XYZ file of C-alpha atoms in Angstrom:
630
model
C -0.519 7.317 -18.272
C 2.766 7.365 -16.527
C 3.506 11.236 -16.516
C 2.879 11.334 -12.569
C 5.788 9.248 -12.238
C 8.505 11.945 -13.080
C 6.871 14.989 -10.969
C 8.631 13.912 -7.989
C 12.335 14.443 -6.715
C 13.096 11.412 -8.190
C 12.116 9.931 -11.293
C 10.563 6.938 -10.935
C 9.325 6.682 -14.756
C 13.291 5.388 -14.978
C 12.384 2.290 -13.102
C 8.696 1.493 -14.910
C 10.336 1.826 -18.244
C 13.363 -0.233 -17.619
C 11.131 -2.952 -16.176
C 8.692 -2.159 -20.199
C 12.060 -2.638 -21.883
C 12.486 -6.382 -20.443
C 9.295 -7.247 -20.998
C 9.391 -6.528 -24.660
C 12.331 -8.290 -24.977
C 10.883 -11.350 -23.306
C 7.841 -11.311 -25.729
C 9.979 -10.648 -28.703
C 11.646 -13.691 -28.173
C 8.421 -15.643 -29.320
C 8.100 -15.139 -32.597
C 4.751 -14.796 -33.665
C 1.197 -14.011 -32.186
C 0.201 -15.234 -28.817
C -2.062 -15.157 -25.757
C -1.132 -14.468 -22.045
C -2.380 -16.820 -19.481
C -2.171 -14.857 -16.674
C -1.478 -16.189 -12.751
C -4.831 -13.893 -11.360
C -2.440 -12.187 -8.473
C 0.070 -10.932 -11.420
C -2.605 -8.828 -13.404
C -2.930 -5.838 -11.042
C 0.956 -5.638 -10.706
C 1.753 -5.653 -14.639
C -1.202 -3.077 -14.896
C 1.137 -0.268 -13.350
C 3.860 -1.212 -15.689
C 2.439 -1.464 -18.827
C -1.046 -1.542 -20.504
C -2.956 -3.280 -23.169
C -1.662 -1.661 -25.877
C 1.532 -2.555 -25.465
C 1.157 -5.890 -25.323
C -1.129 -5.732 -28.604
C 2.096 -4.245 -30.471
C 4.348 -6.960 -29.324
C 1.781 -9.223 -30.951
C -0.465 -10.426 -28.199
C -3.808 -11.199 -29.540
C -5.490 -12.917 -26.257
C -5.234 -12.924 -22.569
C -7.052 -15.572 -20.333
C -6.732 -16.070 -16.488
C -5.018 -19.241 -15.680
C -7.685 -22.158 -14.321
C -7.940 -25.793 -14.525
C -8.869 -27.993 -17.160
C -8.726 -26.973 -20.752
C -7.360 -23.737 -22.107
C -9.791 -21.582 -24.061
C -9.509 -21.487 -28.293
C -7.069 -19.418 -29.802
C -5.404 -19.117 -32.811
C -2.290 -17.899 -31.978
C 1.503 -19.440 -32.726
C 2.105 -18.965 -28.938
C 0.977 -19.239 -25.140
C 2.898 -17.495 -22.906
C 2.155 -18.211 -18.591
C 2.684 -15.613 -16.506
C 2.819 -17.168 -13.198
C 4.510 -16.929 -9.596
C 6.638 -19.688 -8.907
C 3.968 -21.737 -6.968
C 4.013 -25.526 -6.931
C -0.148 -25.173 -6.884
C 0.491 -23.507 -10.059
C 2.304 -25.417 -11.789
C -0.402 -28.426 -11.553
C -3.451 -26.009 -13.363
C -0.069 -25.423 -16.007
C 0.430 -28.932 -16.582
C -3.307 -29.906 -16.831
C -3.751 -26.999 -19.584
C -0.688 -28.355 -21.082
C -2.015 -32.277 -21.304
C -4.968 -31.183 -22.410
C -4.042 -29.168 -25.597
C -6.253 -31.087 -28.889
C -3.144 -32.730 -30.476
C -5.269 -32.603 -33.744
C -4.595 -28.743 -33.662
C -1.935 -27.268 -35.589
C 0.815 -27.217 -32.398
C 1.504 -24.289 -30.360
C 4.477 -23.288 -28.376
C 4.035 -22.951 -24.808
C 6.400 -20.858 -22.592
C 6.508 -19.641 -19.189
C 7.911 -16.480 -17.531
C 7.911 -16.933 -13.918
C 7.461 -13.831 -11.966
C 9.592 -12.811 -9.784
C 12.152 -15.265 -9.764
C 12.783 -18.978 -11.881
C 12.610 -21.504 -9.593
C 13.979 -25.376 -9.507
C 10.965 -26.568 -7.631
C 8.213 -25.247 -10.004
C 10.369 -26.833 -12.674
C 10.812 -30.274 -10.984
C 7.155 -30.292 -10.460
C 6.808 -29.521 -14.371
C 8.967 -32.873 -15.065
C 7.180 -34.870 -12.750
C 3.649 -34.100 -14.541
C 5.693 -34.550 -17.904
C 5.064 -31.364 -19.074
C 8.943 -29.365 -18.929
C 9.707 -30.707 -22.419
C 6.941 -28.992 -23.971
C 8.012 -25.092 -23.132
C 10.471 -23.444 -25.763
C 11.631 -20.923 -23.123
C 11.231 -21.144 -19.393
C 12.460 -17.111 -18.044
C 12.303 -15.134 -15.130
C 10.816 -11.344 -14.975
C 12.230 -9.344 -12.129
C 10.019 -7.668 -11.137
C 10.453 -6.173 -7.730
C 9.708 -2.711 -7.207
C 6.898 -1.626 -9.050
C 6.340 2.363 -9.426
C 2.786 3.111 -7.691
C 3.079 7.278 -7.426
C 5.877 9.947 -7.958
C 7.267 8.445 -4.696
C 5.672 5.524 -3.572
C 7.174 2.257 -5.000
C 6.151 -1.476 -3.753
C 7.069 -5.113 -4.262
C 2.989 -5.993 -3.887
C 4.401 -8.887 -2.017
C 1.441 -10.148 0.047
C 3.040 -12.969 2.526
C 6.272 -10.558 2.823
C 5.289 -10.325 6.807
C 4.139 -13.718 7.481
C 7.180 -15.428 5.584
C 9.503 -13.355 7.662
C 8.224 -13.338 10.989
C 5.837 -16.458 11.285
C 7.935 -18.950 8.478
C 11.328 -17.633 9.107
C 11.346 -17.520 5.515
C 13.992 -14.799 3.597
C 12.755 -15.419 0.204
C 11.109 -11.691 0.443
C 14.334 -10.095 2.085
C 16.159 -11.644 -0.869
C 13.136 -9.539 -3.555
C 14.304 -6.711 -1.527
C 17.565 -6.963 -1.999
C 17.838 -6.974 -5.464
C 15.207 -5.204 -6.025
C 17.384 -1.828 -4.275
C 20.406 -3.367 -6.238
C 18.568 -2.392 -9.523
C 17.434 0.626 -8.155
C 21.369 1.614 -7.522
C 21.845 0.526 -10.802
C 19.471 3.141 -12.336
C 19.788 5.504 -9.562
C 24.025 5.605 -8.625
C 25.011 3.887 -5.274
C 23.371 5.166 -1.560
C 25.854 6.132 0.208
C 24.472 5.669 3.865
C 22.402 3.104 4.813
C 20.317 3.010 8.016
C 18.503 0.338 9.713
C 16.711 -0.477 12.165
C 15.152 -4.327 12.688
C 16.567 -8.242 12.388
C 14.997 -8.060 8.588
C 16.561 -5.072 7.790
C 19.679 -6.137 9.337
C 19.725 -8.837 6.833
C 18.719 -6.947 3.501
C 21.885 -4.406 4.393
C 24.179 -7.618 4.805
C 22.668 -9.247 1.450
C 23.010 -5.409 -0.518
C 26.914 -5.094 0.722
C 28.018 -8.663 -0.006
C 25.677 -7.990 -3.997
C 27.627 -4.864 -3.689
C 31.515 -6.519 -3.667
C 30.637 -9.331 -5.949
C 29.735 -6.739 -8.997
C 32.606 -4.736 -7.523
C 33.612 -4.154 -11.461
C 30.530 -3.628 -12.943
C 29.262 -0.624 -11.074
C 27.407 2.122 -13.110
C 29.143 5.645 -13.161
C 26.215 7.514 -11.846
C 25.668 10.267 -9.788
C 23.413 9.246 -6.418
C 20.444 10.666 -6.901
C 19.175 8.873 -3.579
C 21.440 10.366 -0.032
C 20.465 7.726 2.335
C 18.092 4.579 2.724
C 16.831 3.309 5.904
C 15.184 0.140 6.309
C 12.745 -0.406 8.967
C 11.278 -3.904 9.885
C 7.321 -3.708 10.435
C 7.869 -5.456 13.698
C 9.343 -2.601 15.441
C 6.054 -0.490 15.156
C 3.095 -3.359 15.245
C 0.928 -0.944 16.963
C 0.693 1.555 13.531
C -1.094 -0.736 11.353
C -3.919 -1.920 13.804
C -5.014 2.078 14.355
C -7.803 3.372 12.207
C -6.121 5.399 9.504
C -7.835 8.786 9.116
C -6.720 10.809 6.307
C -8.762 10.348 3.330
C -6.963 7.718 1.339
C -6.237 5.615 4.176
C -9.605 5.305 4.805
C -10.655 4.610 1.621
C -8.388 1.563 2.231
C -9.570 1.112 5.038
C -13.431 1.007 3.889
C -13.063 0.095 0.714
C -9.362 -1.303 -0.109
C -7.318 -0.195 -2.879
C -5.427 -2.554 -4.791
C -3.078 -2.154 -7.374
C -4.037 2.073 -6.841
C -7.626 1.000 -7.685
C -10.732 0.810 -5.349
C -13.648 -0.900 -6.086
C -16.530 1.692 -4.926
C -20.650 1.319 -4.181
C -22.296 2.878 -7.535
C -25.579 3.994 -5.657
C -23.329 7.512 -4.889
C -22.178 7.727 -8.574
C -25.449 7.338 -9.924
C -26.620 10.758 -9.400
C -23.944 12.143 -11.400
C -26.202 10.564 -14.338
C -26.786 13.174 -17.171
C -30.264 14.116 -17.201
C -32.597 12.155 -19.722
C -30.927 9.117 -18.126
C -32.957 9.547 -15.113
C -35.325 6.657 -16.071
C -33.087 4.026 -16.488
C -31.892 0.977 -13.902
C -29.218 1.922 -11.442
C -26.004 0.423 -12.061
C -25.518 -2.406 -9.769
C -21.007 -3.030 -10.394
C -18.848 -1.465 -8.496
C -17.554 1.485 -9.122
C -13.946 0.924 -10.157
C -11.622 3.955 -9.799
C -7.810 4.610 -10.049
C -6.430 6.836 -7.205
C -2.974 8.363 -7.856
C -1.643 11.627 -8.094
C -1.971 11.726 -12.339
C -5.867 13.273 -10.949
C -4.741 16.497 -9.691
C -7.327 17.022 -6.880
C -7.027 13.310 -6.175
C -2.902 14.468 -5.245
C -4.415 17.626 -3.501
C -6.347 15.894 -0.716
C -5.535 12.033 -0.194
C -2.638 13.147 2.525
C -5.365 15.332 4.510
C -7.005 14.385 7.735
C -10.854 13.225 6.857
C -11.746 16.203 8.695
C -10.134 18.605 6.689
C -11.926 16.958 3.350
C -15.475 19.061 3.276
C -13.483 22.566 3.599
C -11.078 21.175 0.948
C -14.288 20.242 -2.000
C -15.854 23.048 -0.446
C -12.980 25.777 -1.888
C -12.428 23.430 -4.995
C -16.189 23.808 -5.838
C -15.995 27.742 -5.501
C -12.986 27.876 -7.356
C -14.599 25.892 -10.458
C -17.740 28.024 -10.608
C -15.788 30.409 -10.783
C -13.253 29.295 -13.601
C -17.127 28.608 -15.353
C -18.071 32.200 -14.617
C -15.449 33.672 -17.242
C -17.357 32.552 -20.038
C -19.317 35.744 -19.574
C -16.380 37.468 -19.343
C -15.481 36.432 -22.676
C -15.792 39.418 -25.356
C -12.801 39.094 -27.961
C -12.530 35.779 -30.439
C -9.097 35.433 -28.492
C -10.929 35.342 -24.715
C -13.602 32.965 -25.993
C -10.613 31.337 -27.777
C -9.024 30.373 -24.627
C -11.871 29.696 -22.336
C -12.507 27.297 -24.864
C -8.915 25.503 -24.862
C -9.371 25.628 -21.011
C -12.697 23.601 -20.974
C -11.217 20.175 -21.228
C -9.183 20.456 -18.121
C -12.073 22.691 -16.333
C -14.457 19.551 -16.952
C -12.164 16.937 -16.394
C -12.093 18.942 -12.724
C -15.943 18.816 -12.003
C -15.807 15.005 -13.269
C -13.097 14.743 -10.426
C -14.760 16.939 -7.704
C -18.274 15.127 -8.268
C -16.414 11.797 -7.887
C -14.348 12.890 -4.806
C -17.772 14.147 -3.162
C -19.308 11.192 -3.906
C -16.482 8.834 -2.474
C -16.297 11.476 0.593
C -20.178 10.826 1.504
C -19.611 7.145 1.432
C -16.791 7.201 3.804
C -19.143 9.667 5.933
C -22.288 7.382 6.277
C -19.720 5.589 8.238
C -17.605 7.492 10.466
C -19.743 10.786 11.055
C -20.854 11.972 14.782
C -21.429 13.983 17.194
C -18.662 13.653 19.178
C -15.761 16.027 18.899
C -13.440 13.763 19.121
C -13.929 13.055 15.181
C -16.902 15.430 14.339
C -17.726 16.494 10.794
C -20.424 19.066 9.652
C -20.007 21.402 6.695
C -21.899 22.026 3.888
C -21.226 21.936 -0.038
C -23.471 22.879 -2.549
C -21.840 21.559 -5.889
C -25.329 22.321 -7.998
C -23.522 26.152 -8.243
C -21.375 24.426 -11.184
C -24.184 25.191 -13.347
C -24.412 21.311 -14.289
C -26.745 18.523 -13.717
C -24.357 15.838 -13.378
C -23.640 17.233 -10.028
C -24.691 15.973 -6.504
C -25.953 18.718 -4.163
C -23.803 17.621 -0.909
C -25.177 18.566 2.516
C -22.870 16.745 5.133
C -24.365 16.844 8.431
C -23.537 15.063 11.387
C -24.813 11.856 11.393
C -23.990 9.259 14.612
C -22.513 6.208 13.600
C -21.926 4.448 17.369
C -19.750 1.756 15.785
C -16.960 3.130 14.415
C -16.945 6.118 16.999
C -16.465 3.777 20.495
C -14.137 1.440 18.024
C -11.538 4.753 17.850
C -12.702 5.847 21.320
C -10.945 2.241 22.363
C -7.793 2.631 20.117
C -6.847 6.133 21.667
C -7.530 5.156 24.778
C -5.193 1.757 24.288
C -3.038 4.434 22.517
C -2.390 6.370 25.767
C -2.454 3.713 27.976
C -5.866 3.899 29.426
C -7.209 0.015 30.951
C -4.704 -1.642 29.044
C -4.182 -4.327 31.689
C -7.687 -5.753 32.216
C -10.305 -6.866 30.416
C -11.871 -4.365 27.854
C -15.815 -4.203 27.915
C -16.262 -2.818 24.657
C -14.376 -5.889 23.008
C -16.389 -8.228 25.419
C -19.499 -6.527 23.906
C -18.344 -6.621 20.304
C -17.708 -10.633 20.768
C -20.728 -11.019 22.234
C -22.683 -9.196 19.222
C -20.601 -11.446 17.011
C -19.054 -8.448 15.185
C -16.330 -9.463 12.432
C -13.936 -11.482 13.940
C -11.348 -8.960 12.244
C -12.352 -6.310 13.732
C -11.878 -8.167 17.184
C -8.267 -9.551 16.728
C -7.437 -5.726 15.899
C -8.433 -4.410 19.164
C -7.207 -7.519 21.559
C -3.438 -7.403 19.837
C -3.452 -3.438 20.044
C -4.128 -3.875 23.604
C -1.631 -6.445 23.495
C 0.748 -4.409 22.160
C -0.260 -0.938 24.101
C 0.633 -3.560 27.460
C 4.013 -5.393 26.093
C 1.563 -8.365 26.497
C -0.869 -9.520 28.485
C -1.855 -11.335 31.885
C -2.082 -15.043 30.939
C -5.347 -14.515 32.959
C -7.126 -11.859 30.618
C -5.154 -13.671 27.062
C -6.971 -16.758 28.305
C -10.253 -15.040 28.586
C -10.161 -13.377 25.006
C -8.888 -17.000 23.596
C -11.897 -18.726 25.284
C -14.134 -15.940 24.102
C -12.962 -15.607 20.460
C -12.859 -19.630 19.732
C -16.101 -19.969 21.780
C -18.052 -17.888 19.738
C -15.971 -17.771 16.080
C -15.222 -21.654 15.771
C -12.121 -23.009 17.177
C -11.000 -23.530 13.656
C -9.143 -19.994 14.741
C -7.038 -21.500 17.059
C -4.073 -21.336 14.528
C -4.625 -17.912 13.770
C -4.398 -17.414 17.286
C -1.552 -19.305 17.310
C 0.241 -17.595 14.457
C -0.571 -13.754 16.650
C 1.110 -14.768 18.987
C 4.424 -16.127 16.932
C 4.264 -12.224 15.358
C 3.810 -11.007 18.976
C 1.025 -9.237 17.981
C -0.590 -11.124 20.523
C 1.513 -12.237 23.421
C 1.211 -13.316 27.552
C 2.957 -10.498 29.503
C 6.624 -11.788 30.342
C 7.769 -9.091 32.696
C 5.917 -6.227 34.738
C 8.149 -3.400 32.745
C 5.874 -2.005 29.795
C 8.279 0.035 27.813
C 5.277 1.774 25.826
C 4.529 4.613 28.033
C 8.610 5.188 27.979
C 8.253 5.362 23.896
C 5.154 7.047 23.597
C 6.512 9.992 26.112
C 10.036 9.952 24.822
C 8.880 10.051 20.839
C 6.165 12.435 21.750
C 3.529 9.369 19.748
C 0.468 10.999 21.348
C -0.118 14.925 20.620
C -3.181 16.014 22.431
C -4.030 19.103 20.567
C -3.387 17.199 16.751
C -4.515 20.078 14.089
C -6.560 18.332 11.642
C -7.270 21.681 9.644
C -3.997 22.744 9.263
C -1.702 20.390 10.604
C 2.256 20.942 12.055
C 2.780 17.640 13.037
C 2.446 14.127 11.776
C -0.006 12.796 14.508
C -2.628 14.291 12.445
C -2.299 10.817 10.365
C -4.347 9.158 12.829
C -5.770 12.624 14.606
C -3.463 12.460 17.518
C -1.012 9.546 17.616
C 2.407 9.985 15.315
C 3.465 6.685 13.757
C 6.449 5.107 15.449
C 8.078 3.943 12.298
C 7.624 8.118 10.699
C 8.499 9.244 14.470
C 12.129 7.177 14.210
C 12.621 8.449 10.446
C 11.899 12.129 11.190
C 14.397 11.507 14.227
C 16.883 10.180 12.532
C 17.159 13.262 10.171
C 17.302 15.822 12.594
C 19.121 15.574 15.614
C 19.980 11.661 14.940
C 19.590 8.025 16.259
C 22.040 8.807 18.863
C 19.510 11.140 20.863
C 17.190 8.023 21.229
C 19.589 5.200 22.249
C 17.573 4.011 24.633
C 14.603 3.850 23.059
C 15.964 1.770 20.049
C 17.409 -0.784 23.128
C 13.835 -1.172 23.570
C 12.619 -2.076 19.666
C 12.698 -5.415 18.810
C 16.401 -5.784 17.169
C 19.500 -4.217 16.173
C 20.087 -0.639 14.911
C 22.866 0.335 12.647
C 24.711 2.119 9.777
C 26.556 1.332 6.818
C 28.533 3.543 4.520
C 29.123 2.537 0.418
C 32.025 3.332 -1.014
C 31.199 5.375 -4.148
C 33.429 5.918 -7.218
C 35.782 8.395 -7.621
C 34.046 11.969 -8.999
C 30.527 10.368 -7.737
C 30.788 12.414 -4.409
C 27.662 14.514 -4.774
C 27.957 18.662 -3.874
C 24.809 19.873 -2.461
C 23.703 23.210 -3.728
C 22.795 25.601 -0.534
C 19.472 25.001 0.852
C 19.247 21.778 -1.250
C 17.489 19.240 0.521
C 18.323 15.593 1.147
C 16.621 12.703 -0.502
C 16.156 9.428 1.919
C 14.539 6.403 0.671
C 12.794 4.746 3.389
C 11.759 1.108 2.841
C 9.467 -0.922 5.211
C 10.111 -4.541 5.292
C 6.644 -6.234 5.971
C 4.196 -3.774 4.937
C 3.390 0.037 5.157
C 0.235 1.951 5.477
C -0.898 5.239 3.566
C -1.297 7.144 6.715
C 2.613 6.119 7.499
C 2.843 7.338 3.124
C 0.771 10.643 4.184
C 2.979 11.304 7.319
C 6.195 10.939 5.145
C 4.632 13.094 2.457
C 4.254 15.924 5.088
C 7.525 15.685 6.680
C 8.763 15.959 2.971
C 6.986 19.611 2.370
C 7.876 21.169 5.430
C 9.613 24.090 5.205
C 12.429 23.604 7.657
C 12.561 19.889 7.259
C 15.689 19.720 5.033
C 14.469 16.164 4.056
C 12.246 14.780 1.198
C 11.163 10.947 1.397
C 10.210 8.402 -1.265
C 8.782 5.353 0.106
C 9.050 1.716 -0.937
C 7.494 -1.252 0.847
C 7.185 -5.081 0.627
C 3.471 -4.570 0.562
C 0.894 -1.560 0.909
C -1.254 -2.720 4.092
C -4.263 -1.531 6.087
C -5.107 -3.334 9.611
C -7.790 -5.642 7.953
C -5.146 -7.013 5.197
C -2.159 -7.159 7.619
C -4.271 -9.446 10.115
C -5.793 -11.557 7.323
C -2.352 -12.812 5.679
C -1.739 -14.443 9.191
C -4.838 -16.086 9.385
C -5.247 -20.158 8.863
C -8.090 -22.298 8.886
C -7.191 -26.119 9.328
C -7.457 -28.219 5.991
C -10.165 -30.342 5.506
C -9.516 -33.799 5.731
């Protein structure tokens, strides 16, 4: 299950099974059998650290999501909450509590709050008269959870909004910690690198950590050269684009939580075996887990959408052909190993058909005719000899909406009509499109302008609560305290100063084969990746002006490592960076790291850790608020 977790540079298997060790120890503590109430949020999490069947040999015999009222029958000794330290929480805890049938041979209760114990939850606990009923009250820390070979996040969801709309630090605090444990498995970074106030505050919190364990530091040998911590804030303009490699826009379709996307089963269900034909379409979603443990999965999430039908196209070749030995097969030894190779040869036309599938859902959507993001190739998978196979014949289908939607991004994106009023957003109000989609484009062209005339902000206001319900005025509100969504305070727009300086629009972007990282979003380059590929090669120092002009400060911190710790690169041995995004990253920003990491020349390979994976949709709704009801 794990295995894909110690390909990488670094292995992050290290990390998940550290974070399995505590948790056994936690439910060895209560004796006995027992049953998990889980807090809902926590199950996806604790999925990527440790399944089932571990939990069934440390005794667990039940797991129930935690709701109101009474708990569900069990006979176990113990029941165990998993919960975040929410005070809402704590009420559904003490009404399963009060309701437990006294008559009932007694259970123990217990509750491991996740990530952090907290006073409040506990004070609530006493008020309802429940806190003398739990035999142990624990914390779990669990703060960087291992997603791929390189990807790690905190699956934090209010890490943006606490910092910049709440002025809450709780999240920079995870953070923290969470890289102080990371040192403690991985040997001390030696050079930090920041660039943000957040970030600014996580290196301050690590170094002042740092000299209060002074004694306790673990001889290790830094596997890690350098971190750099980037606030989201400097780049807001990233997540609002359309991501277009393939597994951002899966996310961006679909969603993928937890490295699972629920999927439409109409596309799946002609991969039926035949004699099935007859019976009732499946009507749940498909549920499927995207990481790089599915080896084609690995092979094409990073690539443009573009690139995708050429990419099945020379997998489906290749696995006829792998089929086609069997006739080659003569000897008992040659049909020997064709035979020993079928497993994986099958498991890769399962794959393929589901990839094809997933890849003609995503194309109803954002085919055309257009150039600008044209598709037309053709695949026919029924040359794998099998049935369960979808013939595929992608042709170019025009799907106006999400064609002018990009049209208007990369034309904010270059600066085209940024200061007046956009018709294509006036249209998509007036067709009552999802308000979403809406507050997307009017704080990228917010953000493309360093704000914008109080004139045209009051237009889109009057617009948006005229039409969506003024119960959006807070959300409005709340844009604006992000500046995602801002009036125009001075005449100087710095963006067209970035964008030429950074080089974040590349006309001629190379889907196919691509030698640049604007291919992420086919023809801008990420801020946030173009400031980390900087940074490597020639340095900060080369782009001192544009870093005055980001949101807070930049900076760089050196850790003192133990003597005989000081680590002797090899010739031609590359440098590991861990680059960690404070308030949310996207997988086209993951993809565009991924490529810097492979090229040739770059001298630098990246693993990534976040507060949050986020798409555009996501990012916008954790800042929305609707009034309470009186």
């Amino acid at each position: 299950m794990s295995a894909h977790l110690s390909y990488g540079r670094v292995n992050l298997n290290i990390l998940r099974e550290a974070a399995r060790k505590e948790l056994r120890e936690f439910l060895d503590k209560c004796a006995g059998s027992k049953a998990i109430v889980w807090d809902e949020y926590l199950t996806g999490p604790f999925g990527l650290i440790a399944q089932y069947s571990l939990l069934k040999e440390h005794e667990v015999e039940k797991m129930f999501t935690l709701k109101g009222g009474r708990l569900p029958a069990a006979d176990v000794k113990n029941i165990i909450f998993f919960v975040r330290p929410r005070l809402e929480l704590m009420d559904i805890i003490a009404e399963n509590v009060i309701s437990e049938d006294k008559m009932l041979s007694p259970r123990d209760f217990h509750i491991l709050f996740v990530p952090r114990r907290s006073m409040l939850c506990e004070q609530r606990l006493k008020e309802q008269g429940v806190l003398g009923s739990f035999i142990n009250i624990d914390e779990y820390i669990l703060d960087l959870i291992p997603y791929d070979g390189d990807l790690l996040s905190m699956e934090s969801e209010g890490a943006f909004r606490e910092c910049y709309l709440e002025s809450d630090q709780t999240s920079l605090y995870h953070t923290a910690k969470g890289l102080m444990t990371l040192q403690a498995l991985y040997g001390t970074i030696p050079q930090i690198f920041g660039k943000g106030e957040c970030a600014r505050h996580v290196a301050n919190m690590m170094l002042r950590m740092k000299r209060e364990f002074a004694g306790s530091q673990t001889q290790i040998l830094p596997v890690f050269d350098s971190l750099l911590l980037l606030d989201r804030n400097i780049d807001l303009l990233t997540p609002l684009a359309t991501q277009l490699t393939y597994e951002g826009l899966i996310d961006e379709v679909y969603g993928i939580t937890n490295g699972y996307a629920k999927l439409p089963p109409e596309k799946f269900a002609a991969q039926k075996k035949q004699g099935e034909v007859g019976k009732d379409l499946p009507t749940e979603p498909k549920k499927m887990q995207l990481n790089s443990a599915e080896e084609l999965y690995a092979e094409i999430r990073d690539k443009n959408f573009n690139a995708i039908g050429a990419a099945l196209s020379k997998k489906a070749k290749i696995i006829s052909a792998a089929f086609e030995e069997r006739h080659n097969a003569k000897t008992v030894g040659e049909i020997k190993q064709f035979v020993s190779q079928l497993p994986h040869m099958q498991a890769a036309r399962s794959s393929l058909a589901n990839h094809t599938s997933i890849a003609e859902l995503i194309k109803d959507i954002t085919s055309e005719k257009n150039s600008l993001y044209s598709f037309s190739f053709h695949v026919q998978l029924t040359t794998l000899h099998s049935s369960s196979l979808p013939s595929l014949t992608w042709s170019n289908v025009w799907h106006i909406a999400f064609f002018d939607n990009l049209t208007v991004e990369q034309e904010f994106m270059t600066g085209v009509d940024t200061d007046k009023v956009n018709t294509y957003i006036e249209d998509c109000i007036a067709q009552k499109d999802p308000l979403i989609k809406i507050l997307r484009l009017v704080c990228m062209q917010s953000v493309c302008n360093n704000g914008l005339k109080q004139k045209i902000l009051d237009y889109y206001k009057r617009e948006i609560l005229q039409t969506y319900g003024y119960e959006h005025m807070l959300t409005l509100n709340n844009l604006e305290k992000t500046g995602l969504l801002k009036p125009q305070t001075s005449t100087r727009n710095n963006y067209p100063t970035i964008r030429k300086t950074l080089k974040l629009w590349m006309e001629d972007a190379n889907e196919q084969n691509p030698n640049d990282i604007s291919y992420v979003y086919s023809g801008y380059a990420p801020l946030s990746i173009r400031l980390t590929q900087v940074l490597a090669r020639p340095g900060w120092r080369s782009i001192e002006e544009v870093l005055k002009m980001l949101p807070g400060p930049h900076f760089e911190e050196r850790q003192q490592l133990p003597a005989g710790l000081h680590k002797k690169r090899q010739q031609g041995e590359n440098r590991t960076t861990l680059v960690f995004f404070l308030g949310g990253v996207t997988y086209a920003e993951v993809a565009a790291l991924r490529f810097l990491s492979q090229m040739e020349d770059g001298g630098t390979e990246y693993i990534i850790a976040t507060t949050k994976l986020i798409n555009g949709t996501s990012w916008i709704k954790s800042l929305m608020d609707r009034p309470e009801a009186p």
